[in-house]
mmCIF file of C-alpha atoms and ligand atoms in Angstrom:
data_model
loop_
_atom_site.group_PDB
_atom_site.id
_atom_site.type_symbol
_atom_site.label_atom_id
_atom_site.label_comp_id
_atom_site.label_asym_id
_atom_site.label_seq_id
_atom_site.Cartn_x
_atom_site.Cartn_y
_atom_site.Cartn_z
ATOM 1 C CA MET A 2 -1.334 -21.678 -26.201
ATOM 2 C CA GLU A 3 -2.538 -24.937 -24.876
ATOM 3 C CA ILE A 4 -3.123 -24.376 -21.218
ATOM 4 C CA GLU A 5 -3.148 -28.629 -20.794
ATOM 5 C CA GLY A 6 0.565 -29.886 -20.064
ATOM 6 C CA SER A 7 1.716 -26.336 -20.410
ATOM 7 C CA ARG A 8 4.659 -25.179 -18.511
ATOM 8 C CA VAL A 9 4.062 -22.260 -16.345
ATOM 9 C CA LEU A 10 5.269 -20.398 -13.481
ATOM 10 C CA VAL A 11 4.050 -18.230 -11.265
ATOM 11 C CA ALA A 12 5.298 -15.603 -9.972
ATOM 12 C CA GLY A 13 3.694 -14.182 -7.169
ATOM 13 C CA ALA A 14 1.609 -17.431 -6.856
ATOM 14 C CA THR A 15 1.406 -17.342 -3.083
ATOM 15 C CA GLY A 16 -1.278 -13.539 -3.891
ATOM 16 C CA VAL A 17 -5.117 -13.776 -3.952
ATOM 17 C CA LEU A 18 -5.266 -13.485 -7.922
ATOM 18 C CA GLY A 19 -1.819 -15.403 -8.224
ATOM 19 C CA GLY A 20 -3.757 -18.468 -5.257
ATOM 20 C CA HIS A 21 -6.861 -17.997 -7.572
ATOM 21 C CA ILE A 22 -4.714 -18.181 -11.251
ATOM 22 C CA SER A 23 -2.198 -20.937 -10.816
ATOM 23 C CA ARG A 24 -5.280 -23.098 -8.747
ATOM 24 C CA ALA A 25 -7.021 -22.255 -12.351
ATOM 25 C CA LEU A 26 -4.635 -23.085 -14.764
ATOM 26 C CA SER A 27 -3.996 -26.782 -12.878
ATOM 27 C CA ALA A 28 -7.415 -27.220 -13.338
ATOM 28 C CA GLY A 29 -6.553 -26.744 -16.408
ATOM 29 C CA GLY A 30 -4.121 -29.032 -16.545
ATOM 30 C CA ALA A 31 -0.779 -27.236 -16.921
ATOM 31 C CA ARG A 32 2.152 -28.163 -15.463
ATOM 32 C CA LEU A 33 3.451 -25.413 -12.578
ATOM 33 C CA VAL A 34 6.678 -23.649 -10.895
ATOM 34 C CA LEU A 35 5.314 -21.196 -8.257
ATOM 35 C CA ALA A 36 7.440 -18.015 -7.694
ATOM 36 C CA GLY A 37 7.344 -16.187 -4.767
ATOM 37 C CA ARG A 38 8.504 -14.425 -1.486
ATOM 38 C CA ASP A 39 7.330 -16.648 1.109
ATOM 39 C CA GLU A 40 8.429 -20.447 1.383
ATOM 40 C CA ASP A 41 6.201 -21.771 4.005
ATOM 41 C CA SER A 42 3.277 -21.006 1.208
ATOM 42 C CA LEU A 43 4.652 -21.863 -1.544
ATOM 43 C CA GLU A 44 4.369 -25.256 -0.144
ATOM 44 C CA ASP A 45 0.965 -24.947 0.337
ATOM 45 C CA LEU A 46 -0.085 -23.720 -2.385
ATOM 46 C CA ALA A 47 2.306 -26.525 -4.420
ATOM 47 C CA SER A 48 0.508 -29.348 -2.008
ATOM 48 C CA GLU A 49 -2.358 -28.313 -3.514
ATOM 49 C CA THR A 50 -2.464 -27.612 -6.586
ATOM 50 C CA GLY A 51 0.445 -30.447 -7.713
ATOM 51 C CA ALA A 52 2.919 -27.753 -8.863
ATOM 52 C CA ALA A 53 6.641 -29.238 -10.021
ATOM 53 C CA ALA A 54 8.569 -27.344 -7.186
ATOM 54 C CA THR A 55 8.781 -23.521 -6.209
ATOM 55 C CA LEU A 56 11.282 -21.045 -6.078
ATOM 56 C CA VAL A 57 12.000 -17.797 -3.319
ATOM 57 C CA PHE A 58 12.515 -15.095 -4.894
ATOM 58 C CA ASP A 59 12.114 -10.870 -3.944
ATOM 59 C CA ALA A 60 10.456 -8.843 -5.674
ATOM 60 C CA LEU A 61 13.460 -5.605 -3.737
ATOM 61 C CA ASP A 62 16.112 -7.721 -5.727
ATOM 62 C CA ASN A 63 16.385 -7.817 -10.587
ATOM 63 C CA GLU A 64 18.990 -10.621 -9.893
ATOM 64 C CA SER A 65 16.814 -12.865 -7.736
ATOM 65 C CA CYS A 66 13.671 -12.177 -9.968
ATOM 66 C CA ALA A 67 15.323 -12.823 -13.845
ATOM 67 C CA ALA A 68 17.543 -16.301 -11.638
ATOM 68 C CA VAL A 69 13.774 -17.574 -10.864
ATOM 69 C CA VAL A 70 12.899 -17.563 -14.416
ATOM 70 C CA ALA A 71 15.729 -19.608 -16.063
ATOM 71 C CA ARG A 72 15.621 -21.933 -12.404
ATOM 72 C CA ALA A 73 11.761 -22.585 -13.855
ATOM 73 C CA ALA A 74 12.078 -23.625 -17.602
ATOM 74 C CA ARG A 75 14.788 -25.932 -15.387
ATOM 75 C CA GLU A 76 12.447 -27.676 -13.583
ATOM 76 C CA LEU A 77 10.100 -28.019 -16.127
ATOM 77 C CA GLY A 78 12.503 -29.090 -18.647
ATOM 78 C CA GLY A 79 11.284 -25.464 -20.915
ATOM 79 C CA LEU A 80 8.540 -22.693 -20.175
ATOM 80 C CA ASP A 81 5.513 -22.264 -22.312
ATOM 81 C CA ALA A 82 4.229 -19.323 -19.790
ATOM 82 C CA LEU A 83 5.174 -16.937 -17.390
ATOM 83 C CA VAL A 84 1.848 -15.187 -15.025
ATOM 84 C CA ILE A 85 3.146 -12.240 -13.261
ATOM 85 C CA ALA A 86 0.639 -11.600 -10.259
ATOM 86 C CA PHE A 87 2.816 -9.706 -8.122
ATOM 87 C CA GLY A 88 2.947 -5.999 -7.150
ATOM 88 C CA VAL A 89 2.066 -3.788 -3.646
ATOM 89 C CA VAL A 90 -0.303 -0.653 -4.184
ATOM 90 C CA ALA A 91 0.712 2.668 -2.187
ATOM 91 C CA PHE A 92 -2.155 5.810 -1.915
ATOM 92 C CA GLY A 93 -2.133 9.512 -0.674
ATOM 93 C CA ALA A 94 -1.086 13.128 -2.401
ATOM 94 C CA GLU A 95 2.191 12.958 -3.358
ATOM 95 C CA ALA A 96 2.955 16.090 -1.760
ATOM 96 C CA ASP A 97 3.713 13.155 1.138
ATOM 97 C CA THR A 98 4.658 10.511 -0.836
ATOM 98 C CA GLU A 99 7.803 9.312 0.455
ATOM 99 C CA ASP A 100 11.012 9.661 -2.286
ATOM 100 C CA SER A 101 11.319 6.247 -0.821
ATOM 101 C CA VAL A 102 7.618 4.447 -1.089
ATOM 102 C CA ALA A 103 8.164 5.539 -4.311
ATOM 103 C CA GLU A 104 11.153 4.257 -5.431
ATOM 104 C CA HIS A 105 9.912 0.882 -4.181
ATOM 105 C CA VAL A 106 6.246 0.537 -5.695
ATOM 106 C CA PHE A 107 8.352 1.400 -9.092
ATOM 107 C CA GLN A 108 11.016 -1.462 -8.160
ATOM 108 C CA VAL A 109 7.832 -4.230 -7.782
ATOM 109 C CA ASN A 110 5.719 -2.928 -10.407
ATOM 110 C CA ALA A 111 7.936 -2.154 -12.806
ATOM 111 C CA LEU A 112 11.045 -2.647 -12.567
ATOM 112 C CA ALA A 113 11.185 -6.362 -10.917
ATOM 113 C CA PRO A 114 8.949 -7.600 -13.567
ATOM 114 C CA MET A 115 10.856 -5.834 -16.571
ATOM 115 C CA ALA A 116 13.882 -8.111 -15.027
ATOM 116 C CA MET A 117 12.020 -11.400 -15.339
ATOM 117 C CA LEU A 118 10.213 -10.753 -18.233
ATOM 118 C CA ARG A 119 13.295 -9.885 -20.336
ATOM 119 C CA ALA A 120 15.003 -13.028 -18.740
ATOM 120 C CA ALA A 121 12.542 -14.785 -19.918
ATOM 121 C CA LEU A 122 13.401 -13.544 -23.521
ATOM 122 C CA ALA A 123 15.533 -16.470 -23.607
ATOM 123 C CA GLU A 124 13.432 -19.391 -22.199
ATOM 124 C CA LEU A 125 10.194 -19.416 -23.221
ATOM 125 C CA GLU A 126 9.251 -21.631 -26.030
ATOM 126 C CA PRO A 127 8.066 -20.921 -29.627
ATOM 127 C CA GLY A 128 4.023 -20.395 -29.168
ATOM 128 C CA GLY A 129 4.210 -19.843 -25.384
ATOM 129 C CA SER A 130 3.297 -16.470 -23.311
ATOM 130 C CA VAL A 131 3.681 -13.909 -21.035
ATOM 131 C CA ALA A 132 0.747 -12.998 -18.718
ATOM 132 C CA VAL A 133 0.860 -10.023 -16.589
ATOM 133 C CA ILE A 134 -1.059 -7.962 -14.340
ATOM 134 C CA THR A 135 -0.669 -4.193 -15.087
ATOM 135 C CA ALA A 136 -4.196 -2.417 -13.983
ATOM 136 C CA VAL A 137 -6.795 -0.269 -14.614
ATOM 137 C CA THR A 138 -5.361 2.522 -14.017
ATOM 138 C CA ALA A 139 -2.282 2.213 -16.669
ATOM 139 C CA GLU A 140 -5.260 3.171 -18.142
ATOM 140 C CA TYR A 141 -7.026 5.798 -16.664
ATOM 141 C CA PRO A 142 -4.742 7.169 -13.945
ATOM 142 C CA THR A 143 -5.947 7.920 -10.755
ATOM 143 C CA ALA A 144 -5.785 10.577 -8.356
ATOM 144 C CA GLY A 145 -4.504 8.870 -5.275
ATOM 145 C CA MET A 146 -2.825 6.273 -6.699
ATOM 146 C CA ALA A 147 -0.432 8.840 -8.456
ATOM 147 C CA THR A 148 2.568 6.700 -8.607
ATOM 148 C CA TYR A 149 0.635 3.286 -8.211
ATOM 149 C CA SER A 150 -1.051 4.188 -11.371
ATOM 150 C CA ALA A 151 2.340 6.023 -13.330
ATOM 151 C CA SER A 152 4.667 2.479 -12.568
ATOM 152 C CA LYS A 153 1.121 -0.144 -14.200
ATOM 153 C CA ALA A 154 1.252 2.629 -16.379
ATOM 154 C CA ALA A 155 4.777 2.746 -16.923
ATOM 155 C CA LEU A 156 4.664 -2.190 -17.233
ATOM 156 C CA SER A 157 1.911 -1.323 -19.458
ATOM 157 C CA ALA A 158 4.426 0.447 -22.025
ATOM 158 C CA TRP A 159 6.884 -1.180 -21.541
ATOM 159 C CA LEU A 160 5.248 -4.387 -22.859
ATOM 160 C CA GLN A 161 3.644 -2.843 -25.410
ATOM 161 C CA ALA A 162 7.401 -1.619 -26.634
ATOM 162 C CA SER A 163 8.331 -5.258 -26.474
ATOM 163 C CA ARG A 164 5.626 -7.072 -28.360
ATOM 164 C CA ALA A 165 7.534 -7.212 -31.130
ATOM 165 C CA GLU A 166 10.755 -8.917 -29.706
ATOM 166 C CA TYR A 167 8.036 -11.509 -28.655
ATOM 167 C CA ARG A 168 6.608 -11.757 -31.944
ATOM 168 C CA ARG A 169 9.869 -12.727 -33.168
ATOM 169 C CA LYS A 170 10.233 -15.385 -30.780
ATOM 170 C CA LYS A 171 6.079 -16.213 -31.665
ATOM 171 C CA VAL A 172 5.070 -15.200 -27.926
ATOM 172 C CA THR A 173 2.216 -13.727 -27.251
ATOM 173 C CA VAL A 174 2.424 -10.743 -24.387
ATOM 174 C CA LEU A 175 -0.795 -10.417 -22.796
ATOM 175 C CA ASP A 176 -1.765 -6.899 -20.744
ATOM 176 C CA ILE A 177 -3.380 -7.485 -17.899
ATOM 177 C CA ARG A 178 -5.280 -4.490 -16.806
ATOM 178 C CA ALA A 179 -7.735 -5.708 -13.845
ATOM 179 C CA PRO A 180 -10.160 -3.049 -12.329
ATOM 180 C CA HIS A 181 -10.315 -2.764 -8.572
ATOM 181 C CA MET A 182 -10.776 -6.098 -6.643
ATOM 182 C CA ASP A 183 -11.584 -7.192 -2.960
ATOM 183 C CA THR A 184 -8.319 -9.083 -2.790
ATOM 184 C CA GLY A 185 -6.814 -6.814 0.473
ATOM 185 C CA LEU A 186 -4.500 -5.459 -1.445
ATOM 186 C CA ALA A 187 -5.329 -2.155 -0.427
ATOM 187 C CA HIS A 188 -6.026 -2.781 3.543
ATOM 188 C CA ARG A 189 -1.122 -3.761 2.600
ATOM 189 C CA ALA A 190 -0.847 -0.637 1.132
ATOM 190 C CA VAL A 191 2.712 -0.022 1.364
ATOM 191 C CA ALA A 192 1.908 3.910 2.633
ATOM 192 C CA GLY A 193 -1.539 5.694 2.523
ATOM 193 C CA ALA A 194 -4.999 4.813 2.961
ATOM 194 C CA PRO A 195 -7.397 4.448 0.012
ATOM 195 C CA PRO A 196 -9.542 6.876 -1.496
ATOM 196 C CA ARG A 197 -13.069 6.001 -2.124
ATOM 197 C CA LEU A 198 -12.931 2.664 -4.729
ATOM 198 C CA PRO A 199 -15.495 1.717 -6.859
ATOM 199 C CA GLU A 200 -17.172 -1.298 -6.430
ATOM 200 C CA PRO A 201 -15.263 -4.547 -6.628
ATOM 201 C CA PHE A 202 -14.976 -6.830 -10.041
ATOM 202 C CA PRO A 203 -15.487 -10.687 -8.483
ATOM 203 C CA VAL A 204 -12.369 -12.021 -8.898
ATOM 204 C CA GLU A 205 -13.378 -15.756 -10.211
ATOM 205 C CA GLU A 206 -14.747 -13.337 -13.025
ATOM 206 C CA LEU A 207 -10.751 -11.816 -13.795
ATOM 207 C CA VAL A 208 -9.479 -15.900 -13.206
ATOM 208 C CA GLU A 209 -11.448 -17.171 -15.447
ATOM 209 C CA ALA A 210 -10.907 -14.681 -18.723
ATOM 210 C CA VAL A 211 -7.427 -14.656 -17.741
ATOM 211 C CA VAL A 212 -6.758 -17.995 -18.209
ATOM 212 C CA ASN A 213 -9.733 -17.985 -21.271
ATOM 213 C CA ALA A 214 -6.854 -14.749 -22.559
ATOM 214 C CA LEU A 215 -4.059 -16.999 -22.056
ATOM 215 C CA GLY A 216 -5.585 -19.893 -23.915
ATOM 216 C CA SER A 217 -6.709 -18.333 -27.095
ATOM 217 C CA GLY A 218 -3.666 -15.789 -27.612
ATOM 218 C CA ALA A 219 -6.283 -12.482 -26.827
ATOM 219 C CA ARG A 220 -3.015 -9.379 -26.254
ATOM 220 C CA GLN A 221 -4.731 -7.374 -23.532
ATOM 221 C CA LEU A 222 -6.874 -7.532 -20.646
ATOM 222 C CA ALA A 223 -9.409 -4.509 -20.722
ATOM 223 C CA PHE A 224 -11.656 -2.873 -18.057
ATOM 224 C CA ASP A 225 -14.869 -0.443 -19.197
ATOM 225 C CA PRO A 226 -15.653 1.091 -16.142
ATOM 226 C CA ARG A 227 -18.707 2.287 -17.396
ATOM 227 C CA GLU A 228 -19.741 -1.144 -19.291
ATOM 228 C CA ARG A 229 -17.719 -2.679 -15.707
ATOM 229 C CA GLU A 230 -16.434 -5.332 -17.796
ATOM 230 C CA LEU A 231 -13.708 -6.790 -19.259
ATOM 231 C CA ARG A 232 -13.340 -6.428 -22.705
ATOM 232 C CA VAL A 233 -10.825 -8.909 -24.340
ATOM 233 C CA ARG A 234 -8.443 -6.987 -27.821
HETATM 234 N N1 LIG B 21 -6.517 -6.141 -6.485
HETATM 235 C C1 LIG B 21 -6.537 -5.338 -7.329
HETATM 236 O O1 LIG B 21 -7.738 -4.966 -6.178
HETATM 237 C C2 LIG B 21 -5.740 -5.280 -7.572
HETATM 238 C C3 LIG B 21 -6.214 -4.167 -8.919
HETATM 239 C C4 LIG B 21 -5.793 -4.337 -10.093
HETATM 240 C C5 LIG B 21 -4.434 -5.213 -10.035
HETATM 241 N N2 LIG B 21 -3.924 -5.679 -9.331
HETATM 242 C C6 LIG B 21 -2.709 -6.270 -9.412
HETATM 243 O O2 LIG B 21 -2.958 -6.974 -9.133
HETATM 244 C C7 LIG B 21 -1.446 -7.911 -8.342
HETATM 245 C C8 LIG B 21 -1.846 -9.302 -7.615
HETATM 246 O O3 LIG B 21 -2.762 -8.297 -6.427
HETATM 247 P P1 LIG B 21 -3.685 -8.821 -5.532
HETATM 248 O O4 LIG B 21 -5.243 -8.941 -5.729
HETATM 249 O O5 LIG B 21 -3.594 -10.808 -5.464
HETATM 250 O O6 LIG B 21 -3.144 -8.443 -3.928
HETATM 251 P P2 LIG B 21 -1.924 -9.568 -3.171
HETATM 252 O O7 LIG B 21 -2.614 -10.879 -2.605
HETATM 253 O O8 LIG B 21 -1.606 -8.367 -2.105
HETATM 254 O O9 LIG B 21 -0.863 -9.539 -4.256
HETATM 255 C C9 LIG B 21 0.244 -9.388 -4.049
HETATM 256 C C10 LIG B 21 1.506 -9.924 -4.253
HETATM 257 O O10 LIG B 21 2.732 -9.213 -4.788
HETATM 258 C C11 LIG B 21 3.531 -10.011 -3.781
HETATM 259 N N3 LIG B 21 4.801 -8.685 -3.306
HETATM 260 C C12 LIG B 21 4.621 -8.202 -3.428
HETATM 261 N N4 LIG B 21 5.908 -7.085 -2.380
HETATM 262 C C13 LIG B 21 6.247 -8.604 -2.989
HETATM 263 C C14 LIG B 21 8.342 -8.755 -3.042
HETATM 264 N N5 LIG B 21 8.455 -7.149 -2.391
HETATM 265 N N6 LIG B 21 8.728 -9.907 -3.397
HETATM 266 C C15 LIG B 21 7.828 -10.998 -4.158
HETATM 267 N N7 LIG B 21 6.492 -10.352 -3.632
HETATM 268 C C16 LIG B 21 5.888 -9.310 -3.127
HETATM 269 C C17 LIG B 21 2.970 -10.946 -2.733
HETATM 270 O O11 LIG B 21 3.847 -11.685 -1.748
HETATM 271 P P3 LIG B 21 3.578 -12.429 0.223
HETATM 272 O O12 LIG B 21 1.830 -12.705 -0.985
HETATM 273 O O13 LIG B 21 4.480 -13.013 -0.074
HETATM 274 O O14 LIG B 21 2.690 -10.587 0.404
HETATM 275 C C18 LIG B 21 1.718 -10.970 -3.744
HETATM 276 O O15 LIG B 21 1.959 -12.699 -3.360
HETATM 277 C C19 LIG B 21 -1.103 -7.400 -8.307
HETATM 278 O O16 LIG B 21 0.547 -6.325 -9.646
HETATM 279 C C20 LIG B 21 -1.692 -5.901 -8.284
HETATM 280 O O17 LIG B 21 -1.265 -4.058 -8.440
HETATM 281 C C21 LIG B 21 -4.604 -5.537 -7.959
#
């Protein structure tokens, strides 16, 4: 997908990764609609990036997730890409994990993105892309993060199984299995305290790789924990 002139919805734009990706896409000449749950933060980022519009959704409400995709396409006169950059983490032993926490994590990390991605099938133009931040834990499920790992693996499996449907629409699916980064996500956990986490991967490197992968039509960005590098597949 050509970034210059593309029409992109960034969902979760007010997060650390969402903000960096929005700025990088804007610098590359994309026209953006920024979506999130905090109107003031969205407005601030919109004035920084020259975004065409801001839209509010809550990942706890699937209808609002589907609705922002259709509204973004109307605002931009069509949609070339959907970037999903929202999510939550939870930590702790499963014996101590409340059902309500597991439901929250699966709703935000799997069901809400799936609702948006289903809506996107009807809106994305041929030649377009979806780029979805899952996590390295989709491939390497991690102790102390079992619920989070499973929610990301669920989303990753959904992306893989839906790839053929997107291909029929000539839309590329990019699964971003991001490594641990120092974005503060762990300190905003919906439950528990983080286990010992690996050395954080540089955010700028991940963002650059995401924009390059979108531009080149890559299908997966995976992290090799031994070599500590991103692999484009
Ligand atoms: N940081 C890492 O180490 C890492 C590693 C692998 C994957 N990831 C994934 O990358 C994505 C972005 O994380 P980040 O590191 O940039 O953390 P972040 O700054 O905390 O961003 C999380 C984003 O999710 C949004 N969000 C949370 N609950 C929501 C809800 N109910 N409705 C709408 N939006 C909601 C937040 O909105 P507000 O701005 O309103 O709070 C924020 O925009 C997440 O999916 C995360 O799992 C992160």
